[in-house]
mmCIF file of C-alpha atoms in Angstrom:
data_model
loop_
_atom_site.group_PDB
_atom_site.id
_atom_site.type_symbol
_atom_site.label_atom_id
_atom_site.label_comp_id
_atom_site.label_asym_id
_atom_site.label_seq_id
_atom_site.Cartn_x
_atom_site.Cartn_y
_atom_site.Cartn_z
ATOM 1 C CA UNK A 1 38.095 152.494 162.662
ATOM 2 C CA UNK A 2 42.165 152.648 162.782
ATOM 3 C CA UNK A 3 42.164 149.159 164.368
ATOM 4 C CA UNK A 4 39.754 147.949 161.331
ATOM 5 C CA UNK A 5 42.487 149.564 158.721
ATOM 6 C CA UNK A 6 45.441 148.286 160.075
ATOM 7 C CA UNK A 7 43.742 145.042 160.364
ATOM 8 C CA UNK A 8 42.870 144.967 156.624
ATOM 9 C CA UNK A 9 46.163 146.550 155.449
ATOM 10 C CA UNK A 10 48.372 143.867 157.698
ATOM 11 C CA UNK A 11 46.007 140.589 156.480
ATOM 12 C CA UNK A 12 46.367 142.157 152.931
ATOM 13 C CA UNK A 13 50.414 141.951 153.261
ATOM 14 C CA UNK A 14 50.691 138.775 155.257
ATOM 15 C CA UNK A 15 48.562 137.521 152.254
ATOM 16 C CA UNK A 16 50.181 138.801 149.196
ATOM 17 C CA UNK A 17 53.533 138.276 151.138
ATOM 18 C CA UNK A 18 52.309 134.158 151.633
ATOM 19 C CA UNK A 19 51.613 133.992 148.363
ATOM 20 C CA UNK A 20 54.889 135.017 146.810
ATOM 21 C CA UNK A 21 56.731 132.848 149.544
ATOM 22 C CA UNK A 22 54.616 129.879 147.504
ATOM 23 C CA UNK A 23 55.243 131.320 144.012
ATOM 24 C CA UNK A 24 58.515 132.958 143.747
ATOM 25 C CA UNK A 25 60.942 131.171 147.399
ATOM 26 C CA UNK A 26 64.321 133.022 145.903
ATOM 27 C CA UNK A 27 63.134 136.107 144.849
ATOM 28 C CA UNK A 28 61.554 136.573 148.546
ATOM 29 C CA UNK A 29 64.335 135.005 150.640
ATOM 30 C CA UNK A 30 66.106 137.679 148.731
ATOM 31 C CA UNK A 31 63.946 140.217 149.822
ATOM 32 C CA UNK A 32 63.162 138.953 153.724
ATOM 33 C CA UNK A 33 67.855 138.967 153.603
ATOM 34 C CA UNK A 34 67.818 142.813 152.459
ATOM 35 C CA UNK A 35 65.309 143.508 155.076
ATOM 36 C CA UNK A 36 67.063 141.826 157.620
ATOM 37 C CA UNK A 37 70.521 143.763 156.319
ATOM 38 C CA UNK A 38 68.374 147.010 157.759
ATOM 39 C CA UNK A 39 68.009 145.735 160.902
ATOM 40 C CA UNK A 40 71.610 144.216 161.196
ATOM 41 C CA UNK A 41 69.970 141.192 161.789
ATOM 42 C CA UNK A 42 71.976 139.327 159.181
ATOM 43 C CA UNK A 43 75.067 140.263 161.079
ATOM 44 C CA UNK A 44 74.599 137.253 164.183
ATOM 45 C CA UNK A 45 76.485 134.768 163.124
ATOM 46 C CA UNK A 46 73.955 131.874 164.780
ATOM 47 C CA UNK A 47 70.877 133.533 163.470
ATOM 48 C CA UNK A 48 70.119 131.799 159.381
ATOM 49 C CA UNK A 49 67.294 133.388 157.423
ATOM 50 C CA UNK A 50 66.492 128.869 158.054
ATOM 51 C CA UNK A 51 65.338 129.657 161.486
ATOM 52 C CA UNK A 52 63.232 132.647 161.270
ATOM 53 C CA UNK A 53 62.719 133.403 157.187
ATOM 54 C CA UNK A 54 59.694 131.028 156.943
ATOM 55 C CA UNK A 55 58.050 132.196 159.628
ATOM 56 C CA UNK A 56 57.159 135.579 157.899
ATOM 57 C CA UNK A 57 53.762 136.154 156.628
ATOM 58 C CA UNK A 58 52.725 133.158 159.060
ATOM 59 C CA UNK A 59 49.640 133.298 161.458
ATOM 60 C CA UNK A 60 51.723 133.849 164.149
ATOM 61 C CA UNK A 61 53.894 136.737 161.827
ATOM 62 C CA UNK A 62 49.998 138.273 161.549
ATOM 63 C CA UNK A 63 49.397 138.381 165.173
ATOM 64 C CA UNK A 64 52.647 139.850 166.137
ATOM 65 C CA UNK A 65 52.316 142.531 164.112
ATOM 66 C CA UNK A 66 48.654 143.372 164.571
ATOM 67 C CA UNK A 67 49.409 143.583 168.337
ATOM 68 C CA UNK A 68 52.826 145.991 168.073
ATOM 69 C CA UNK A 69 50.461 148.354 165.743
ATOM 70 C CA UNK A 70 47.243 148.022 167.484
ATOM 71 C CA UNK A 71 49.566 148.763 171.034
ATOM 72 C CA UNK A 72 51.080 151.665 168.982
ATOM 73 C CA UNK A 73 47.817 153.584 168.284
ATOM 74 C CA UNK A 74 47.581 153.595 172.230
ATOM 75 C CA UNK A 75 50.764 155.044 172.656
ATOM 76 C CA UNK A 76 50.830 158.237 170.399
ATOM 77 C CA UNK A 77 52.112 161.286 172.304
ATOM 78 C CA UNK A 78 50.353 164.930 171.388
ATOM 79 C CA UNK A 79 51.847 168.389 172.632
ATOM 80 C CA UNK A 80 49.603 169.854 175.625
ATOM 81 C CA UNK A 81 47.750 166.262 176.440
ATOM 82 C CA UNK A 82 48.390 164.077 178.670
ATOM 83 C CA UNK A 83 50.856 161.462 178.356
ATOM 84 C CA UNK A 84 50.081 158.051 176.968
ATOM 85 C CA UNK A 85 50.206 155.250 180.073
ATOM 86 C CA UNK A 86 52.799 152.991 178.217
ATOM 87 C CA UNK A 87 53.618 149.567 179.595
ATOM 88 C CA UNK A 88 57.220 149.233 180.612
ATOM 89 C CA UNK A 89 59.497 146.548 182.361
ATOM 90 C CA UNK A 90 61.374 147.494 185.960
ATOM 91 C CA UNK A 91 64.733 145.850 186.491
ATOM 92 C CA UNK A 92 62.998 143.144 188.469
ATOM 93 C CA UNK A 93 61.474 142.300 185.059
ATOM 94 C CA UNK A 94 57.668 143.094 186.288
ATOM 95 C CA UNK A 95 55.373 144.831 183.514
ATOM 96 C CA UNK A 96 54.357 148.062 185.248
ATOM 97 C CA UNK A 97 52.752 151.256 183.656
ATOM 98 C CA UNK A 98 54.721 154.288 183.114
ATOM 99 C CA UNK A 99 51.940 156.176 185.168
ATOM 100 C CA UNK A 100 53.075 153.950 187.749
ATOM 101 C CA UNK A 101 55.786 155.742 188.890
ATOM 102 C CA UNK A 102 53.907 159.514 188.905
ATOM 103 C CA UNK A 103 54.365 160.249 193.344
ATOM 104 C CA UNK A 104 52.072 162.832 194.227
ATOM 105 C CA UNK A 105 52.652 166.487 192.388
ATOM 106 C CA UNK A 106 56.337 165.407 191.662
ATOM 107 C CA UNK A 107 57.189 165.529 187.857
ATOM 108 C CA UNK A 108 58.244 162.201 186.700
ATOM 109 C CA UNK A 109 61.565 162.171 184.581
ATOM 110 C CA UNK A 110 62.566 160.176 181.903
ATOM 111 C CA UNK A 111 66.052 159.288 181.026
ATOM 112 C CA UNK A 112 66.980 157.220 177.958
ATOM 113 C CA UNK A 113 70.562 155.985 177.374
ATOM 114 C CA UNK A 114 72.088 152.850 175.730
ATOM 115 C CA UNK A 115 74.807 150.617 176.294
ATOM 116 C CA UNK A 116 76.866 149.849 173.081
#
């Protein structure tokens, strides 16, 4: 049933969002550049709202997102179950399972850091 909703709710955006592409280009380029001032993406110099602006609200915009939200319902966390079995990448750049890694009774640890 969640998989039905956010498949209605994302085809009603990508939809609405197509449309006003069509009807109004510089009111939504306007909006897609404040969107992209959230996500710094604006701030790379060799990255123009030319080569990825048009490609919202395409097919391909509507798969993408279906997939990231469907993939998200599988990986909600709840206190006292058991943790979700998330796909990750190892350094060798392999797509493993974060189950994986579990080696007999011995608690597996995560550590998160980032390199700014």
């Amino acid at each position: 049933l969640q998989k039905i909703l956010i498949l209605l709710h994302v085809t009603t955006c990508a939809v609405v969002g197509k449309t006003l592409m069509i009807l109004f280009p510089n009111a939504m380029k306007r909006y897609i550049l404040k969107q992209g001032k959230k996500s710094r993406m604006n701030e790379n110099p060799k990255f123009s709202y030319e080569n990825w602006g048009p490609t919202f609200f395409s097919f391909k915009y509507l798969l993408f997102v279906l997939k990231v939200k469907w993939k998200r319902l599988e990986d909600e966390a709840y206190e006292g179950h058991p943790a979700p079995n998330t796909p990750v990448v190892a350094f060798n750049g392999e797509v493993r399972h974060l189950l994986d890694f579990m080696q007999d009774n011995r608690p597996l640890i995560l550590n998160f850091g980032s390199c700014t």
